[in-house]
JSON list of C-alpha atoms in Angstrom, two decimals:
[
{"chain": "A", "resi": 391, "resn": "MET", "atom": "CA", "xyz": [0.00, 0.00, 0.00]},
{"chain": "A", "resi": 392, "resn": "THR", "atom": "CA", "xyz": [1.31, 3.43, -0.95]},
{"chain": "A", "resi": 393, "resn": "THR", "atom": "CA", "xyz": [0.67, 6.35, 1.35]},
{"chain": "A", "resi": 394, "resn": "GLN", "atom": "CA", "xyz": [0.28, 9.65, -0.42]},
{"chain": "A", "resi": 395, "resn": "ARG", "atom": "CA", "xyz": [1.13, 12.83, 1.44]},
{"chain": "A", "resi": 396, "resn": "GLN", "atom": "CA", "xyz": [-1.37, 15.65, 1.17]},
{"chain": "A", "resi": 397, "resn": "GLN", "atom": "CA", "xyz": [0.24, 18.74, -0.37]},
{"chain": "A", "resi": 398, "resn": "THR", "atom": "CA", "xyz": [-0.97, 22.19, 0.52]},
{"chain": "A", "resi": 399, "resn": "VAL", "atom": "CA", "xyz": [-0.87, 25.08, -1.88]},
{"chain": "A", "resi": 400, "resn": "GLU", "atom": "CA", "xyz": [0.34, 28.36, -0.39]},
{"chain": "A", "resi": 401, "resn": "HIS", "atom": "CA", "xyz": [0.22, 31.68, -2.18]},
{"chain": "A", "resi": 402, "resn": "ARG", "atom": "CA", "xyz": [1.66, 34.68, -0.33]},
{"chain": "A", "resi": 403, "resn": "GLY", "atom": "CA", "xyz": [3.41, 37.97, -0.96]},
{"chain": "A", "resi": 404, "resn": "PHE", "atom": "CA", "xyz": [5.74, 40.31, 0.88]},
{"chain": "A", "resi": 405, "resn": "ASP", "atom": "CA", "xyz": [2.96, 42.91, 0.96]},
{"chain": "A", "resi": 406, "resn": "ALA", "atom": "CA", "xyz": [1.75, 41.04, 4.07]},
{"chain": "A", "resi": 407, "resn": "PRO", "atom": "CA", "xyz": [4.79, 39.49, 5.82]},
{"chain": "A", "resi": 408, "resn": "ASP", "atom": "CA", "xyz": [4.44, 37.55, 9.06]},
{"chain": "A", "resi": 409, "resn": "GLU", "atom": "CA", "xyz": [7.16, 39.62, 10.66]},
{"chain": "A", "resi": 410, "resn": "ILE", "atom": "CA", "xyz": [9.12, 42.79, 9.95]},
{"chain": "A", "resi": 411, "resn": "ARG", "atom": "CA", "xyz": [12.47, 43.26, 11.68]},
{"chain": "A", "resi": 412, "resn": "GLU", "atom": "CA", "xyz": [13.60, 46.86, 11.36]},
{"chain": "A", "resi": 413, "resn": "PHE", "atom": "CA", "xyz": [17.14, 48.11, 11.89]},
{"chain": "A", "resi": 414, "resn": "ASP", "atom": "CA", "xyz": [19.05, 51.25, 10.92]},
{"chain": "A", "resi": 415, "resn": "HIS", "atom": "CA", "xyz": [19.05, 51.70, 7.14]},
{"chain": "A", "resi": 416, "resn": "GLY", "atom": "CA", "xyz": [16.82, 48.72, 6.40]},
{"chain": "A", "resi": 417, "resn": "ARG", "atom": "CA", "xyz": [14.49, 45.91, 7.31]},
{"chain": "A", "resi": 418, "resn": "ALA", "atom": "CA", "xyz": [13.93, 42.18, 6.96]},
{"chain": "A", "resi": 419, "resn": "GLU", "atom": "CA", "xyz": [10.45, 41.01, 5.96]},
{"chain": "A", "resi": 420, "resn": "VAL", "atom": "CA", "xyz": [9.78, 37.36, 6.80]},
{"chain": "A", "resi": 421, "resn": "LEU", "atom": "CA", "xyz": [7.17, 34.99, 5.40]},
{"chain": "A", "resi": 422, "resn": "ASN", "atom": "CA", "xyz": [6.68, 31.67, 7.21]},
{"chain": "A", "resi": 423, "resn": "MET", "atom": "CA", "xyz": [5.44, 29.10, 4.73]},
{"chain": "A", "resi": 424, "resn": "ALA", "atom": "CA", "xyz": [6.11, 25.62, 3.37]},
{"chain": "A", "resi": 425, "resn": "ASP", "atom": "CA", "xyz": [7.62, 24.63, 6.74]},
{"chain": "A", "resi": 426, "resn": "GLY", "atom": "CA", "xyz": [10.29, 27.31, 6.45]},
{"chain": "A", "resi": 427, "resn": "ALA", "atom": "CA", "xyz": [11.00, 31.02, 6.28]},
{"chain": "A", "resi": 428, "resn": "ILE", "atom": "CA", "xyz": [11.66, 33.21, 3.26]},
{"chain": "A", "resi": 429, "resn": "GLY", "atom": "CA", "xyz": [12.99, 36.70, 3.77]},
{"chain": "A", "resi": 430, "resn": "ARG", "atom": "CA", "xyz": [13.12, 39.86, 1.73]},
{"chain": "A", "resi": 431, "resn": "LEU", "atom": "CA", "xyz": [15.85, 42.23, 2.83]},
{"chain": "A", "resi": 432, "resn": "VAL", "atom": "CA", "xyz": [15.52, 45.90, 1.90]},
{"chain": "A", "resi": 433, "resn": "LEU", "atom": "CA", "xyz": [18.80, 47.69, 2.59]},
{"chain": "A", "resi": 434, "resn": "HIS", "atom": "CA", "xyz": [19.07, 51.44, 2.06]},
{"chain": "A", "resi": 435, "resn": "PRO", "atom": "CA", "xyz": [22.18, 53.39, 1.02]},
{"chain": "A", "resi": 436, "resn": "GLY", "atom": "CA", "xyz": [24.46, 53.70, 4.04]},
{"chain": "A", "resi": 437, "resn": "TRP", "atom": "CA", "xyz": [23.54, 50.24, 5.40]},
{"chain": "A", "resi": 438, "resn": "GLN", "atom": "CA", "xyz": [26.38, 48.05, 6.64]},
{"chain": "A", "resi": 439, "resn": "TRP", "atom": "CA", "xyz": [25.87, 44.86, 8.60]},
{"chain": "A", "resi": 440, "resn": "SER", "atom": "CA", "xyz": [28.66, 45.63, 11.09]},
{"chain": "A", "resi": 441, "resn": "ARG", "atom": "CA", "xyz": [27.12, 49.03, 11.94]},
{"chain": "A", "resi": 442, "resn": "ASP", "atom": "CA", "xyz": [23.38, 48.38, 11.63]},
{"chain": "A", "resi": 443, "resn": "VAL", "atom": "CA", "xyz": [22.79, 44.72, 12.56]},
{"chain": "A", "resi": 444, "resn": "LYS", "atom": "CA", "xyz": [25.84, 43.66, 14.60]},
{"chain": "A", "resi": 445, "resn": "PRO", "atom": "CA", "xyz": [24.69, 45.70, 17.65]},
{"chain": "A", "resi": 446, "resn": "LEU", "atom": "CA", "xyz": [21.37, 43.82, 17.59]},
{"chain": "A", "resi": 447, "resn": "VAL", "atom": "CA", "xyz": [22.80, 40.32, 17.41]},
{"chain": "A", "resi": 448, "resn": "GLY", "atom": "CA", "xyz": [26.09, 40.72, 19.28]},
{"chain": "A", "resi": 449, "resn": "THR", "atom": "CA", "xyz": [28.33, 38.60, 17.02]},
{"chain": "A", "resi": 450, "resn": "GLU", "atom": "CA", "xyz": [31.59, 39.67, 15.38]},
{"chain": "A", "resi": 451, "resn": "TRP", "atom": "CA", "xyz": [30.45, 38.61, 11.89]},
{"chain": "A", "resi": 452, "resn": "CYS", "atom": "CA", "xyz": [27.07, 37.82, 10.37]},
{"chain": "A", "resi": 453, "resn": "GLU", "atom": "CA", "xyz": [26.42, 34.24, 11.45]},
{"chain": "A", "resi": 454, "resn": "ALA", "atom": "CA", "xyz": [23.36, 33.73, 9.23]},
{"chain": "A", "resi": 455, "resn": "PRO", "atom": "CA", "xyz": [24.21, 31.67, 6.14]},
{"chain": "A", "resi": 456, "resn": "HIS", "atom": "CA", "xyz": [22.39, 32.98, 3.07]},
{"chain": "A", "resi": 457, "resn": "PHE", "atom": "CA", "xyz": [21.11, 31.60, -0.22]},
{"chain": "A", "resi": 458, "resn": "GLN", "atom": "CA", "xyz": [19.71, 34.67, -1.93]},
{"chain": "A", "resi": 459, "resn": "TYR", "atom": "CA", "xyz": [18.59, 36.25, -5.17]},
{"chain": "A", "resi": 460, "resn": "HIS", "atom": "CA", "xyz": [19.59, 39.89, -5.70]},
{"chain": "A", "resi": 461, "resn": "VAL", "atom": "CA", "xyz": [16.67, 41.88, -7.12]},
{"chain": "A", "resi": 462, "resn": "SER", "atom": "CA", "xyz": [18.21, 45.36, -7.14]},
{"chain": "A", "resi": 463, "resn": "GLY", "atom": "CA", "xyz": [21.14, 47.45, -5.96]},
{"chain": "A", "resi": 464, "resn": "LYS", "atom": "CA", "xyz": [24.78, 46.56, -5.40]},
{"chain": "A", "resi": 465, "resn": "LEU", "atom": "CA", "xyz": [26.12, 44.85, -2.29]},
{"chain": "A", "resi": 466, "resn": "ARG", "atom": "CA", "xyz": [29.78, 44.39, -1.36]},
{"chain": "A", "resi": 467, "resn": "VAL", "atom": "CA", "xyz": [30.54, 41.34, 0.77]},
{"chain": "A", "resi": 468, "resn": "ARG", "atom": "CA", "xyz": [33.67, 40.73, 2.85]},
{"chain": "A", "resi": 469, "resn": "MET", "atom": "CA", "xyz": [34.21, 37.24, 4.18]},
{"chain": "A", "resi": 470, "resn": "ALA", "atom": "CA", "xyz": [36.00, 36.64, 7.49]},
{"chain": "A", "resi": 471, "resn": "ASP", "atom": "CA", "xyz": [38.98, 35.26, 5.53]},
{"chain": "A", "resi": 472, "resn": "GLY", "atom": "CA", "xyz": [39.35, 38.62, 3.72]},
{"chain": "A", "resi": 473, "resn": "ASP", "atom": "CA", "xyz": [37.81, 37.60, 0.38]},
{"chain": "A", "resi": 474, "resn": "GLU", "atom": "CA", "xyz": [35.76, 40.55, -0.93]},
{"chain": "A", "resi": 475, "resn": "PHE", "atom": "CA", "xyz": [33.36, 40.75, -3.90]},
{"chain": "A", "resi": 476, "resn": "ASP", "atom": "CA", "xyz": [30.32, 42.58, -5.25]},
{"chain": "A", "resi": 477, "resn": "VAL", "atom": "CA", "xyz": [26.90, 41.14, -6.08]},
{"chain": "A", "resi": 478, "resn": "GLY", "atom": "CA", "xyz": [24.12, 42.90, -7.94]},
{"chain": "A", "resi": 479, "resn": "PRO", "atom": "CA", "xyz": [20.81, 42.50, -9.75]},
{"chain": "A", "resi": 480, "resn": "GLY", "atom": "CA", "xyz": [20.21, 39.05, -11.20]},
{"chain": "A", "resi": 481, "resn": "SER", "atom": "CA", "xyz": [22.95, 37.44, -9.09]},
{"chain": "A", "resi": 482, "resn": "ILE", "atom": "CA", "xyz": [22.45, 34.48, -6.81]},
{"chain": "A", "resi": 483, "resn": "SER", "atom": "CA", "xyz": [24.77, 34.18, -3.83]},
{"chain": "A", "resi": 484, "resn": "SER", "atom": "CA", "xyz": [25.38, 31.44, -1.31]},
{"chain": "A", "resi": 485, "resn": "LEU", "atom": "CA", "xyz": [27.20, 32.83, 1.70]},
{"chain": "A", "resi": 486, "resn": "PRO", "atom": "CA", "xyz": [28.38, 30.76, 4.65]},
{"chain": "A", "resi": 487, "resn": "GLN", "atom": "CA", "xyz": [28.55, 32.18, 8.15]},
{"chain": "A", "resi": 488, "resn": "GLY", "atom": "CA", "xyz": [31.24, 34.75, 8.84]},
{"chain": "A", "resi": 489, "resn": "HIS", "atom": "CA", "xyz": [30.78, 37.81, 6.65]},
{"chain": "A", "resi": 490, "resn": "ASP", "atom": "CA", "xyz": [30.11, 41.54, 6.62]},
{"chain": "A", "resi": 491, "resn": "ALA", "atom": "CA", "xyz": [28.33, 43.40, 3.81]},
{"chain": "A", "resi": 492, "resn": "TRP", "atom": "CA", "xyz": [27.34, 46.94, 2.84]},
{"chain": "A", "resi": 493, "resn": "VAL", "atom": "CA", "xyz": [25.36, 48.82, 0.20]},
{"chain": "A", "resi": 494, "resn": "VAL", "atom": "CA", "xyz": [27.44, 50.36, -2.59]},
{"chain": "A", "resi": 495, "resn": "GLY", "atom": "CA", "xyz": [25.96, 53.40, -4.32]},
{"chain": "A", "resi": 496, "resn": "ASP", "atom": "CA", "xyz": [22.69, 55.25, -3.89]},
{"chain": "A", "resi": 497, "resn": "GLU", "atom": "CA", "xyz": [20.16, 52.53, -4.79]},
{"chain": "A", "resi": 498, "resn": "ASP", "atom": "CA", "xyz": [18.33, 50.28, -2.32]},
{"chain": "A", "resi": 499, "resn": "VAL", "atom": "CA", "xyz": [19.53, 46.68, -2.25]},
{"chain": "A", "resi": 500, "resn": "VAL", "atom": "CA", "xyz": [16.63, 44.23, -2.34]},
{"chain": "A", "resi": 501, "resn": "LEU", "atom": "CA", "xyz": [17.27, 40.50, -1.93]},
{"chain": "A", "resi": 502, "resn": "VAL", "atom": "CA", "xyz": [15.16, 37.42, -1.44]},
{"chain": "A", "resi": 503, "resn": "ASP", "atom": "CA", "xyz": [16.77, 34.97, 0.96]},
{"chain": "A", "resi": 504, "resn": "TRP", "atom": "CA", "xyz": [15.65, 31.32, 1.06]},
{"chain": "A", "resi": 505, "resn": "TYR", "atom": "CA", "xyz": [18.02, 30.18, 3.78]},
{"chain": "A", "resi": 506, "resn": "GLY", "atom": "CA", "xyz": [19.06, 32.82, 6.30]},
{"chain": "A", "resi": 507, "resn": "ALA", "atom": "CA", "xyz": [15.76, 34.54, 7.13]},
{"chain": "A", "resi": 508, "resn": "THR", "atom": "CA", "xyz": [14.72, 32.46, 10.13]},
{"chain": "A", "resi": 509, "resn": "ASP", "atom": "CA", "xyz": [16.95, 34.24, 12.64]},
{"chain": "A", "resi": 510, "resn": "TYR", "atom": "CA", "xyz": [18.33, 37.19, 10.64]},
{"chain": "A", "resi": 511, "resn": "ALA", "atom": "CA", "xyz": [18.52, 40.43, 12.67]},
{"chain": "A", "resi": 512, "resn": "LYS", "atom": "CA", "xyz": [16.77, 38.97, 15.70]},
{"chain": "A", "resi": 513, "resn": "ARG", "atom": "CA", "xyz": [17.68, 40.92, 18.80]},
{"chain": "A", "resi": 514, "resn": "THR", "atom": "CA", "xyz": [19.60, 39.00, 21.44]}
]
């Protein structure tokens, strides 16, 4: 006998997130669905993780791993090992724990994160 698992259709948008975590120069909007969390980060010019989020979470580096799609804006990432690179619109990045990042230029950075949203920017 084969047991078939019931699948549930979910249809949501970031216009009604389950949670909004605000911090200086930006916010994280979180949708809880499909047994996980999906986040949209909106980062304004002047945002830098080590200035705007680090004080909230109390770690030396961002400890949230990310798997994200970059919708708009340019982000510079510096890994704990010193590797530094830029990501922009249309890019997909997979970042392990241990990084800093900041907005480059005068355009908002918008990213959709499928992996790091669960605990991102939660106050300690």
